[in-house]
Amino acid sequence: MSELLQTPIEFLKGVGPQRAQLLQKELGIFTYGDLLHTYPYRYLDRSIYHKCSELPYIDSYVQLVGTIDNIKEVGTARFKRLSARFTDSTGSIEFIWFQGGQWIKQMLVAGLPYQAFGKAKVINGVWTIPHPELTPMNEVSKKAGFQPFYSSTEKLNQKGLNTKGIEKLVQHLFFQHDIQTKEFLPEHIIKEQELISRSEALKKIHRPNNEIDIKQARFRLKFEELFFLQLEMLIRKGTRIQAIKGHVFEQSGELLNQFYAHHLPFELTNAQKRVIKEIRKDFLKGHHMNRLLQGDVGSGKTLVALIAMLIAVGNRFQACIMAPTEILANQHYETIRELVKDIDIKLALLTGSTKKAARIPLFDALEKGEINILIGTHALLEDPVQFHNLGFVVIDEQHRFGVAQRGKMWRKNSIPPHILVMTATPIPRTLAMTFYGDLDVSVIDELPPGRKPISTIHRFDSHRLALFGFMRKEIALGRQIYIVYPLIKESEKLDFNNLMDGFEAISRSFPMPEYQVSIVHGKMKPDAKEYEMQRFIKGETHIMVATTVIEVGVNVPNASVMIIESAERFGLAQLHQLRGRVGRGAEKSYCILMTGYELSKEAKKRMGTMVATSDGFEIAEVDLQLRGPGDLMGTQQSGILELKIADLSKDGEIVNSARETAKQLIENDPDLLLPAHQKLREKVITLLKERPNWGTIG
Ligand code: ADP
Ligand code: MG
């Protein structure tokens, strides 16, 4: 039977070569099977009748019952149309036909009750249904059922393949053929999850009779889709871990002991301890580690990274840490140098601005193994950078690096270095499970003690005077302030002007010499940027006016106020990142979101969320609801994952149970060798072949 589903779509009744080509191009439908798995995105209950006097909205599909009269041809000879009046108990609307009028005119019977169905429009101020679907009431089947709606495109529409046209093709598929689809899921899962059979689900998803049909069919198909995704992930993770050898770091190392005993500036949080344990376990296994570390801004990821690097170095390997910007790389270098200052360990810094003269000895020392930890930017990925024996790589702020760049680290050694990717942009659980299901994920879900929560306040532009007053007070207390402006590619010029206007206004209200104001933006030369940044870091300036160049990682503990201008134009993840720049010291900190009065519903929700919570994971969940998984993960990753029916932003519960089910299955029968799992095994083998490069990272 599966052969039938492999049949090219061209051969289905009503398709042919031309439409087949379009279906392939526009919707990716190549075979009968593809069509079968193209699901309606919504349904209209055909048992519900609307009233002429209460049509819901323009372009809504409506179903009416009433009679027709006043049938007449209108328009000019060149543009002739057929029109008719349609009346029910509440009023009248107009029907119109732009084509086939002659023929339709003969078919219509005035005064006969009809069921009418179509898309309601307003034409010349009158509610109108163009080309309604008409059925005499005495022919309307009692089992009205649900009208499915399929996605279509402009081009398909032109060839008659609107939702109705696609529905017809699906009908042909079912009428012409006895579609029997294979069941892949084992009986025990079907029972446990109370699923309907696959073949029943496919029938019901296209031709449901009631709400229950739709619910059951959707649940079954979503579960199946997510289950296979999770299963595939788990299997890949298993094979990856088995297949790729990794260095073993056996000793905890004198270095680490020394560090713990004398140089650890504070007690580690429980979350930090847990993550370090997870990493150490990986280091002992002899398999390659590919671990994602998620932790909110300020949760202390750097320290975890350093401790892991010290383990590598204690085992006579080199380690490196790569940051997305020079400022950050410098900052890591300073922080780490301070932390290990009395320990016998050699650090080096390599960024784009490392001078040529300095590079030669650096590369030489690196290759000889004289440098233990290299800190830098993506300059680390350049060809002349050769390690003696690189054992461990930390990548900070993961979202700034592409997969290909990470791949480069691999080629530098025969046994790949262990990899720890750190990100401060938490990914909602459902997404992490799906996108990074084959990675190991660690989470720091606890902030170091003694942090005072940041007060987040939403203010309208008109409060600016009060805001200036507040700023003066904070500065008088010895604090520093960030003011961030959006700078977005599409409206770069305008944004830039706003930034400059803002800078001028601030400079006027906070005049020298009493106040020092810095500005940093992307158009400045790196030297100038660095100079201004350093002035702020050293506390020489009170106010830093900037674009989001300061978004990631910068650590100025004395800064206590983050003002975000035009906050409505930032996404939640970015707002959260920016807020994370303050609250790093002991002082009470503030984040002030400035917006205009007119806010979209979504912008209101974003502001409300920021004010209500500072939990990065909670914010990420809201972000997922607002933007959907594709936008959240970036197209690069969402392309890998094209789900037909499940929605990662809404089906979190199904993701969970699919994950759990898959996990249990693999635990009980790791190679799917039980007779009850034979079909499942076949299906999984095809899936693994179809997507050979799924989820490779680093
Ligand atoms: P992030 O996770 O954002 O990279 P950092 O590593 O920069 O966070 O840490 C933020 C601040 O918290 C730093 O000043 C760091 O010294 C401090 N810190 C880290 N761990 C602890 C701890 N266990 N107790 C107290 N302070 C800590
Ligand atoms: Mg950091």
XYZ file of C-alpha atoms and ligand atoms in Angstrom:
726
model
C 0.000 0.000 0.000
C 2.838 2.365 0.700
C 3.593 2.171 -3.023
C 0.315 3.907 -3.727
C 1.400 6.775 -1.512
C 4.659 7.058 -3.467
C 2.724 7.735 -6.692
C 3.650 11.104 -8.211
C 0.917 13.645 -7.555
C 0.644 14.302 -11.280
C -1.372 11.110 -11.697
C -4.103 12.008 -9.260
C -7.415 12.867 -10.882
C -7.635 16.622 -11.379
C -3.912 17.303 -11.205
C -1.834 16.732 -14.352
C 1.691 17.933 -15.095
C 1.136 21.688 -14.785
C -0.623 21.689 -11.464
C 1.752 18.978 -10.235
C 4.669 21.305 -10.810
C 2.967 24.065 -8.887
C 2.037 21.784 -6.018
C 5.650 20.710 -5.765
C 7.006 24.200 -5.845
C 4.480 25.950 -3.684
C 3.594 23.342 -1.093
C 6.222 20.638 -1.429
C 3.625 18.082 -2.486
C 5.332 15.512 -4.720
C 3.358 12.359 -4.052
C -0.031 11.088 -2.953
C 1.508 10.612 0.452
C 2.583 14.254 0.626
C -0.963 15.319 -0.127
C -2.309 12.987 2.511
C 0.002 14.634 5.011
C -0.982 18.165 4.062
C -3.417 18.920 6.826
C -6.163 21.501 7.069
C -5.233 24.367 9.373
C -8.812 24.959 10.469
C -12.403 23.867 9.966
C -15.821 25.439 9.704
C -18.719 23.713 11.358
C -21.157 23.228 8.472
C -24.068 22.658 10.803
C -23.987 26.274 11.930
C -25.858 28.864 9.884
C -25.059 32.539 9.840
C -27.586 35.302 9.360
C -27.565 37.827 6.564
C -27.883 40.626 9.090
C -24.963 39.381 11.199
C -22.091 38.414 8.954
C -18.998 38.196 11.131
C -16.275 39.991 9.179
C -14.945 40.590 5.682
C -13.429 37.472 4.127
C -14.993 35.148 6.682
C -16.459 31.936 5.342
C -20.147 31.830 6.052
C -23.005 29.433 5.579
C -26.529 30.707 5.117
C -29.973 29.371 4.333
C -32.446 31.382 2.280
C -34.003 32.030 -1.104
C -32.851 33.723 -4.282
C -34.605 36.282 -6.453
C -33.870 39.281 -8.599
C -31.518 37.261 -10.832
C -30.053 39.553 -13.472
C -27.100 40.250 -15.659
C -25.304 43.495 -14.871
C -22.324 45.434 -16.144
C -21.148 46.278 -19.614
C -20.906 43.929 -22.547
C -17.179 43.589 -21.962
C -17.515 43.034 -18.255
C -20.685 41.117 -17.704
C -21.640 39.672 -14.373
C -24.563 37.736 -13.016
C -26.070 38.982 -9.795
C -28.849 37.776 -7.529
C -30.415 38.753 -4.246
C -30.279 36.262 -1.421
C -32.713 36.649 1.480
C -33.119 34.905 4.794
C -35.351 35.707 7.749
C -33.066 38.544 8.843
C -32.288 40.399 5.636
C -30.682 40.271 2.219
C -27.221 40.177 0.706
C -25.958 39.907 -2.841
C -24.512 36.997 -4.780
C -22.300 37.638 -7.750
C -20.724 35.545 -10.503
C -17.954 36.942 -12.661
C -17.812 33.878 -14.874
C -20.221 31.215 -16.062
C -23.212 33.491 -15.547
C -25.158 32.106 -18.467
C -25.045 28.608 -17.194
C -25.658 29.468 -13.570
C -28.661 31.571 -14.493
C -30.352 28.501 -15.950
C -29.620 26.441 -12.862
C -30.952 28.865 -10.273
C -34.537 28.490 -9.116
C -36.080 31.620 -7.659
C -37.921 31.069 -4.392
C -36.360 27.667 -3.688
C -34.581 27.384 -0.301
C -30.827 26.985 -0.738
C -27.915 26.345 1.506
C -25.264 28.876 0.495
C -21.614 28.833 1.400
C -18.785 31.197 0.565
C -16.478 34.033 1.485
C -18.254 37.197 2.551
C -17.001 40.457 1.022
C -18.220 44.021 0.883
C -18.480 45.209 -2.713
C -19.682 48.765 -3.356
C -20.821 48.955 0.223
C -22.971 45.832 0.018
C -22.301 42.454 1.648
C -21.660 40.119 -1.237
C -20.624 36.529 -1.728
C -18.830 35.973 -5.026
C -19.342 32.534 -6.526
C -21.249 30.992 -3.646
C -21.554 27.260 -3.370
C -25.279 26.502 -3.558
C -27.120 23.326 -2.594
C -30.915 23.054 -2.600
C -31.941 22.468 1.004
C -33.673 19.184 0.205
C -30.352 17.842 -1.080
C -28.285 18.942 1.871
C -27.050 15.874 3.668
C -28.014 15.601 7.289
C -24.449 14.784 8.163
C -23.198 18.251 7.436
C -19.711 17.702 8.797
C -16.884 20.174 8.895
C -15.436 22.180 6.086
C -11.624 21.854 6.080
C -9.393 24.772 5.134
C -6.040 24.174 3.484
C -3.217 26.658 3.057
C -2.766 27.765 -0.499
C -0.772 30.389 -2.347
C -1.463 33.092 -4.902
C -0.044 30.968 -7.708
C -2.045 27.903 -6.740
C -5.172 30.026 -6.471
C -4.745 31.121 -10.063
C -4.755 27.489 -11.137
C -7.905 26.743 -9.208
C -6.094 25.242 -6.286
C -7.483 27.328 -3.486
C -8.517 25.614 -0.280
C -11.579 24.210 -2.036
C -9.483 22.897 -4.909
C -7.081 21.171 -2.584
C -9.969 19.731 -0.624
C -11.249 18.227 -3.873
C -7.898 16.592 -4.560
C -7.895 15.073 -1.117
C -11.421 13.794 -1.723
C -10.263 12.171 -4.962
C -7.453 10.532 -3.104
C -9.866 8.998 -0.635
C -12.587 8.143 -3.155
C -10.329 6.617 -5.741
C -8.163 4.668 -3.420
C -8.587 2.635 -0.367
C -6.060 4.485 1.734
C -4.706 2.096 4.282
C -1.816 3.558 6.138
C 0.653 1.599 8.161
C 0.647 1.791 11.892
C 4.140 2.491 13.171
C 3.439 2.970 16.830
C 3.473 -0.125 19.001
C 0.232 -1.232 20.575
C 1.319 -0.414 24.116
C 1.948 3.240 23.271
C -1.350 3.548 21.433
C -3.156 2.179 24.473
C -1.220 4.200 26.983
C -1.734 7.489 25.161
C -5.303 6.640 24.125
C -4.567 7.295 20.475
C -6.797 6.518 17.538
C -5.185 4.492 14.752
C -3.056 6.217 12.183
C -5.359 5.465 9.309
C -8.405 6.664 11.228
C -6.565 9.847 12.166
C -5.684 10.600 8.551
C -9.284 10.162 7.469
C -10.622 12.269 10.276
C -8.107 15.070 9.897
C -9.337 15.628 6.326
C -13.001 14.779 6.783
C -14.080 15.145 10.382
C -17.726 14.850 11.330
C -17.496 16.645 14.615
C -15.209 18.412 17.047
C -14.217 15.161 18.702
C -12.947 13.768 15.410
C -10.790 16.845 14.940
C -9.428 16.678 18.457
C -8.614 12.987 18.299
C -7.063 13.198 14.872
C -4.945 16.206 15.765
C -3.760 14.688 18.993
C -2.802 11.427 17.354
C -0.884 13.130 14.535
C 0.810 15.646 16.766
C 1.850 12.986 19.208
C 3.239 10.847 16.432
C 5.162 13.719 14.903
C 6.702 14.795 18.183
C 7.339 11.257 19.319
C 9.405 10.433 16.241
C 11.287 13.674 16.587
C 12.189 12.900 20.178
C 13.015 9.305 19.406
C 15.278 10.359 16.594
C 17.034 12.825 18.883
C 17.582 10.298 21.597
C 18.954 7.761 19.167
C 21.260 10.275 17.560
C 22.470 11.431 20.923
C 23.162 7.830 21.891
C 25.101 7.129 18.733
C 26.969 10.406 18.793
C 28.117 9.842 22.328
C 29.190 6.304 21.478
C 30.837 7.205 18.208
C 33.003 10.192 19.005
C 35.953 9.661 21.283
C 36.878 12.319 23.767
C 39.836 13.108 25.957
C 39.740 11.758 29.472
C 40.591 14.219 32.231
C 41.238 11.802 35.031
C 42.699 13.940 37.736
C 40.872 16.662 39.499
C 44.291 18.245 39.394
C 46.472 20.174 41.783
C 45.456 23.379 40.031
C 41.822 22.959 40.833
C 42.538 22.079 44.450
C 44.700 25.126 44.754
C 42.031 27.283 43.228
C 39.310 25.898 45.458
C 41.425 26.250 48.563
C 42.858 29.716 48.084
C 41.397 31.612 45.179
C 37.703 30.949 44.977
C 36.344 34.365 45.889
C 32.993 33.056 47.116
C 31.040 29.934 47.828
C 29.714 28.392 44.627
C 25.949 28.297 44.285
C 24.315 24.892 44.311
C 23.480 25.260 40.660
C 27.114 26.020 39.831
C 28.244 22.983 41.807
C 25.736 20.752 40.052
C 26.823 21.919 36.609
C 30.508 21.445 37.429
C 29.692 17.904 38.519
C 27.891 17.253 35.245
C 30.882 18.506 33.284
C 33.387 16.478 35.306
C 31.363 13.351 34.702
C 31.538 14.007 30.966
C 35.291 14.566 31.188
C 35.758 11.077 32.596
C 33.704 9.148 30.096
C 36.075 8.945 27.168
C 33.332 10.272 24.903
C 33.166 13.673 23.368
C 31.281 16.272 25.386
C 28.944 18.618 23.583
C 27.181 20.508 26.310
C 24.962 23.569 26.325
C 25.028 25.634 29.486
C 22.013 27.847 29.954
C 22.053 30.387 32.704
C 20.499 33.749 33.129
C 22.630 36.878 32.964
C 24.692 37.171 36.093
C 24.227 33.568 37.142
C 27.994 32.996 37.209
C 28.724 31.037 34.076
C 32.243 32.447 33.717
C 33.346 30.879 36.959
C 31.987 27.513 35.888
C 33.850 27.831 32.608
C 37.069 28.727 34.398
C 36.827 25.775 36.766
C 36.242 23.427 33.851
C 39.234 24.937 32.050
C 41.388 24.457 35.121
C 40.483 20.762 35.107
C 41.586 20.498 31.488
C 44.825 22.335 32.196
C 45.416 20.219 35.309
C 45.313 17.225 32.975
C 47.976 18.797 30.787
C 45.654 19.979 28.065
C 45.138 23.442 26.702
C 41.813 25.218 26.921
C 40.302 28.241 25.258
C 37.334 30.509 25.671
C 35.818 32.382 22.786
C 33.635 35.466 23.213
C 31.531 37.244 20.589
C 33.085 40.705 20.990
C 36.446 42.194 21.816
C 35.092 44.010 24.804
C 33.874 40.749 26.217
C 37.056 38.891 25.430
C 39.034 41.603 27.203
C 36.712 41.426 30.130
C 37.052 37.644 30.395
C 40.797 38.025 30.203
C 40.836 40.557 33.037
C 38.434 38.571 35.205
C 40.265 35.303 34.724
C 43.674 36.872 35.199
C 42.514 38.309 38.494
C 41.055 34.975 39.631
C 44.170 32.920 38.883
C 46.784 35.573 39.618
C 48.783 33.538 42.138
C 48.438 30.247 40.333
C 51.102 28.967 38.019
C 49.220 29.124 34.782
C 49.866 30.942 31.530
C 47.062 32.959 29.954
C 46.995 34.777 26.632
C 44.569 37.073 24.869
C 43.975 37.019 21.132
C 41.569 39.376 19.395
C 41.336 41.244 16.138
C 43.394 44.053 17.587
C 46.278 41.902 18.773
C 49.262 43.394 16.947
C 51.140 41.397 14.374
C 54.357 41.637 16.345
C 52.648 40.136 19.358
C 51.020 37.393 17.359
C 54.155 35.648 16.230
C 55.470 34.790 19.697
C 51.913 34.033 20.832
C 51.329 31.499 18.067
C 54.698 29.996 18.759
C 54.074 29.608 22.489
C 50.638 28.189 21.779
C 51.998 25.558 19.457
C 54.684 24.593 21.943
C 52.045 24.218 24.628
C 53.438 27.032 26.739
C 50.114 28.815 26.879
C 47.523 27.011 29.001
C 44.424 29.080 28.433
C 43.774 31.216 25.381
C 41.052 33.824 25.604
C 39.733 35.631 22.584
C 37.226 36.389 19.881
C 36.670 34.495 16.657
C 40.275 35.375 15.909
C 40.769 32.011 17.635
C 39.328 30.288 14.611
C 41.897 31.656 12.184
C 44.251 29.262 10.488
C 47.576 30.225 12.077
C 46.117 29.475 15.511
C 47.487 26.009 16.229
C 47.326 24.448 19.632
C 49.734 21.947 21.077
C 46.929 19.858 22.532
C 43.589 21.618 22.795
C 41.375 19.647 25.156
C 38.497 21.944 25.937
C 36.698 24.828 24.252
C 34.245 27.225 25.864
C 32.025 29.267 23.600
C 30.376 32.168 25.378
C 27.043 33.666 24.354
C 26.235 30.933 21.941
C 23.691 32.754 19.809
C 26.370 34.918 18.261
C 28.151 32.064 16.547
C 26.981 30.038 13.597
C 27.192 26.288 13.432
C 29.777 26.420 10.671
C 32.112 28.535 12.769
C 31.859 26.103 15.603
C 32.642 23.281 13.212
C 36.025 24.898 12.611
C 37.187 24.059 16.110
C 36.851 20.407 15.264
C 39.375 20.318 12.537
C 42.143 21.525 14.748
C 42.621 18.170 16.485
C 42.253 14.467 15.713
C 40.335 13.861 18.908
C 37.991 16.813 19.121
C 38.137 19.039 22.192
C 35.240 18.898 24.607
C 32.846 21.729 23.969
C 30.851 23.847 26.366
C 28.518 26.357 24.780
C 27.221 28.987 27.171
C 24.149 31.055 26.576
C 22.377 33.698 28.581
C 19.322 33.584 26.365
C 17.356 30.786 27.898
C 15.507 28.579 25.501
C 12.074 27.357 26.536
C 12.074 23.728 27.566
C 10.006 22.471 24.656
C 12.345 24.123 22.196
C 15.498 23.003 23.951
C 14.211 19.445 23.987
C 13.467 19.588 20.325
C 16.295 21.627 18.881
C 19.021 20.563 21.243
C 17.599 17.172 22.124
C 20.832 15.556 21.035
C 22.970 17.856 23.148
C 23.467 17.620 26.837
C 21.976 20.597 28.545
C 22.978 22.055 31.886
C 21.058 24.799 33.563
C 22.120 27.320 36.185
C 18.768 28.236 37.622
C 19.947 30.126 40.653
C 21.557 33.521 41.053
C 24.440 34.074 43.479
C 23.151 35.169 46.879
C 22.770 38.768 47.905
C 21.574 40.087 44.577
C 18.943 42.707 45.019
C 16.137 42.295 42.542
C 16.085 44.875 39.778
C 13.019 47.125 39.819
C 11.618 47.333 36.339
C 9.399 50.269 35.518
C 7.519 51.174 32.368
C 7.247 54.920 31.717
C 5.831 56.951 28.884
C 7.957 59.513 27.075
C 6.158 62.334 28.813
C 7.789 61.395 32.133
C 11.192 62.420 30.910
C 11.629 65.310 33.328
C 10.951 63.131 36.317
C 13.347 60.606 34.822
C 16.146 63.185 34.652
C 15.555 64.012 38.300
C 15.860 60.363 39.228
C 19.055 60.040 37.218
C 20.638 62.991 39.038
C 19.838 61.371 42.365
C 21.428 58.083 41.370
C 24.531 59.822 40.066
C 24.769 61.779 43.314
C 24.831 58.412 45.078
C 27.866 57.525 42.973
C 26.120 55.222 40.518
C 26.364 54.982 36.748
C 23.644 54.844 34.138
C 23.121 53.236 30.751
C 20.761 54.704 28.170
C 20.162 52.401 25.229
C 18.673 53.353 21.879
C 17.466 50.963 19.201
C 19.525 50.838 16.053
C 17.906 48.615 13.553
C 19.144 48.023 10.036
C 15.928 48.955 8.242
C 15.646 52.375 9.789
C 19.301 52.893 10.484
C 19.481 56.543 9.498
C 16.467 57.599 11.497
C 17.589 55.577 14.485
C 21.020 57.074 14.276
C 19.556 60.560 14.320
C 17.457 59.642 17.341
C 20.527 58.365 19.101
C 22.428 61.565 18.390
C 19.475 63.749 19.386
C 19.194 61.766 22.578
C 22.883 62.162 23.269
C 22.657 65.905 22.761
C 19.615 66.242 24.970
C 21.335 64.274 27.710
C 24.529 66.297 27.351
C 22.503 69.490 27.705
C 20.657 68.292 30.799
C 23.783 66.773 32.291
C 26.431 69.376 31.426
C 30.143 69.116 31.894
C 32.163 69.373 34.005
C 29.753 68.191 36.667
C 28.664 65.285 34.518
C 30.525 63.100 32.041
C 28.550 61.458 29.288
C 29.924 58.756 26.969
C 28.534 57.508 23.703
C 29.163 54.189 21.993
C 27.664 52.973 18.744
C 28.458 50.657 15.888
C 29.667 53.359 13.496
C 32.548 54.360 15.739
C 36.067 53.116 15.106
C 36.914 50.162 17.358
C 39.590 52.213 19.124
C 37.214 55.021 19.966
C 34.561 52.568 21.074
C 36.985 50.758 23.282
C 38.205 54.045 24.765
C 34.685 55.185 25.655
C 33.797 51.751 27.038
C 36.871 51.772 29.216
C 36.062 55.236 30.532
C 32.699 53.971 31.649
C 34.102 50.736 33.078
C 36.632 52.717 35.084
C 33.885 54.944 36.402
C 35.149 58.102 34.692
C 31.819 58.778 33.007
C 28.413 58.818 34.647
C 26.177 58.093 31.722
C 26.722 55.760 28.809
C 24.502 56.480 25.817
C 24.683 53.505 23.493
C 23.049 51.216 21.021
C 22.726 47.524 21.695
C 26.460 47.056 21.150
C 26.564 46.853 24.920
C 23.948 44.129 24.979
C 26.084 41.145 25.699
C 28.174 40.381 28.713
C 29.598 43.769 29.719
C 30.182 43.881 33.439
C 30.142 47.230 35.224
C 28.986 46.452 38.755
C 28.641 50.106 39.655
C 26.025 50.729 36.964
C 22.633 50.681 38.642
C 20.230 52.124 36.090
C 19.377 50.833 32.622
C 17.137 53.124 30.627
C 15.847 51.653 27.388
C 14.526 54.177 24.892
C 11.762 53.123 22.450
C 11.606 49.926 24.432
C 8.596 48.803 22.400
C 10.920 48.218 19.472
C 13.016 45.625 21.257
C 12.222 41.960 21.541
C 11.847 40.318 24.926
C 15.120 38.436 24.749
C 16.971 41.647 24.018
C 15.224 43.612 26.747
C 16.101 40.896 29.209
C 19.725 40.890 28.076
C 19.950 44.642 28.435
C 18.418 44.577 31.874
C 21.056 42.052 32.836
C 23.711 44.765 32.474
C 22.607 46.219 35.804
C 22.081 44.570 39.155
C 25.619 43.250 39.092
C 26.823 45.072 42.156
C 25.502 45.397 45.657
C 23.348 48.434 44.896
C 19.657 48.493 44.243
C 19.189 48.644 40.484
C 16.547 49.858 38.100
C 15.486 49.141 34.561
C 13.301 51.799 33.010
C 11.432 51.055 29.810
C 10.539 54.240 27.942
C 7.817 54.030 25.299
C 5.263 56.155 23.497
C 1.596 55.956 24.449
C 0.492 54.028 21.404
C 1.509 50.434 21.900
C 0.523 47.336 19.995
C -1.012 44.488 21.922
C 2.212 42.556 21.688
C 4.348 45.479 22.815
C 2.090 45.893 25.840
C 2.529 42.232 26.628
C 6.300 42.557 26.344
C 6.433 45.551 28.677
C 4.076 43.847 31.123
C 6.187 40.703 31.147
C 9.391 42.625 31.786
C 7.805 44.476 34.680
C 6.308 41.304 36.131
C 9.265 38.929 36.083
C 13.020 38.739 35.876
C 13.136 34.989 35.339
C 14.770 34.413 31.972
C 13.024 31.120 31.411
C 9.629 32.602 32.085
C 10.390 35.444 29.697
C 11.520 32.966 27.070
C 8.179 31.158 27.345
C 6.252 34.371 26.716
C 8.584 35.173 23.846
C 7.819 31.797 22.325
C 4.080 32.453 22.583
C 4.466 35.870 20.971
C 6.904 35.044 18.228
C 6.648 31.348 17.573
C 9.509 28.865 17.395
C 10.815 29.878 13.952
C 11.530 33.458 14.922
C 12.923 32.497 18.255
C 15.476 30.033 17.000
C 16.436 31.864 13.834
C 15.781 30.587 10.358
C 18.939 28.559 10.251
C 17.603 26.181 12.819
C 13.903 26.416 12.127
C 14.583 25.257 8.582
C 15.700 21.912 9.905
C 12.505 21.531 11.701
C 9.395 21.783 9.641
C 6.574 20.381 11.639
C 3.419 19.487 9.794
C 0.965 19.712 12.599
C 2.514 20.130 16.022
C 3.228 23.631 17.284
C 6.093 23.925 19.725
C 4.681 27.074 21.234
C 1.332 25.483 22.039
C 1.890 21.787 22.351
C 4.318 21.770 25.238
C 2.410 19.053 27.038
C 2.454 16.742 24.070
C 6.177 17.416 23.636
C 6.677 16.334 27.223
C 4.723 13.136 26.987
C 6.259 12.298 23.604
C 9.687 12.828 25.124
C 8.933 10.674 28.143
C 7.428 7.927 26.020
C 10.426 7.894 23.701
C 12.829 7.851 26.626
C 11.128 4.905 28.258
C 11.016 3.020 25.020
C 14.745 3.461 24.461
C 15.514 2.464 28.003
C 13.552 -0.754 27.685
C 14.592 -1.620 24.176
C 17.619 0.468 23.129
C 17.969 -1.034 19.666
C 14.259 -1.517 19.057
C 14.715 -5.232 18.623
C 11.546 -6.450 20.310
C 9.027 -7.938 17.869
C 6.452 -5.366 18.955
C 8.810 -2.623 17.820
C 9.633 -3.914 14.388
C 7.561 -1.411 12.411
C 8.829 1.361 14.594
C 12.375 0.309 13.911
C 11.809 0.371 10.150
C 10.331 3.829 10.363
C 13.185 5.149 12.485
C 15.766 3.778 10.077
C 14.144 5.673 7.211
C 13.958 8.829 9.274
C 17.628 8.685 10.164
C 18.488 8.264 6.505
C 16.283 11.155 5.447
C 17.991 13.640 7.721
C 21.607 12.602 8.036
C 22.862 15.911 9.376
C 20.164 16.592 11.829
C 21.152 18.598 14.847
C 24.893 18.561 14.394
C 26.383 21.329 16.405
C 29.978 22.165 17.008
P 27.139 35.353 33.489
O 26.483 34.069 33.801
O 26.167 36.394 33.068
O 28.292 35.216 32.550
P 29.170 36.117 35.309
O 29.928 34.891 35.202
O 29.663 37.318 34.599
O 27.673 35.855 34.881
O 28.946 36.428 36.848
C 28.286 37.579 37.280
C 28.867 38.091 38.579
O 28.567 37.182 39.641
C 30.353 38.214 38.529
O 30.692 39.443 39.110
C 30.850 37.045 39.354
O 32.061 37.344 39.983
C 29.744 36.863 40.364
N 29.593 35.477 40.868
C 29.693 34.342 40.150
N 29.485 33.264 40.924
C 29.221 33.724 42.168
C 28.937 33.098 43.446
N 28.834 31.785 43.559
N 28.709 33.897 44.485
C 28.790 35.235 44.376
N 29.082 35.893 43.226
C 29.290 35.148 42.131
Mg 28.906 35.982 30.767
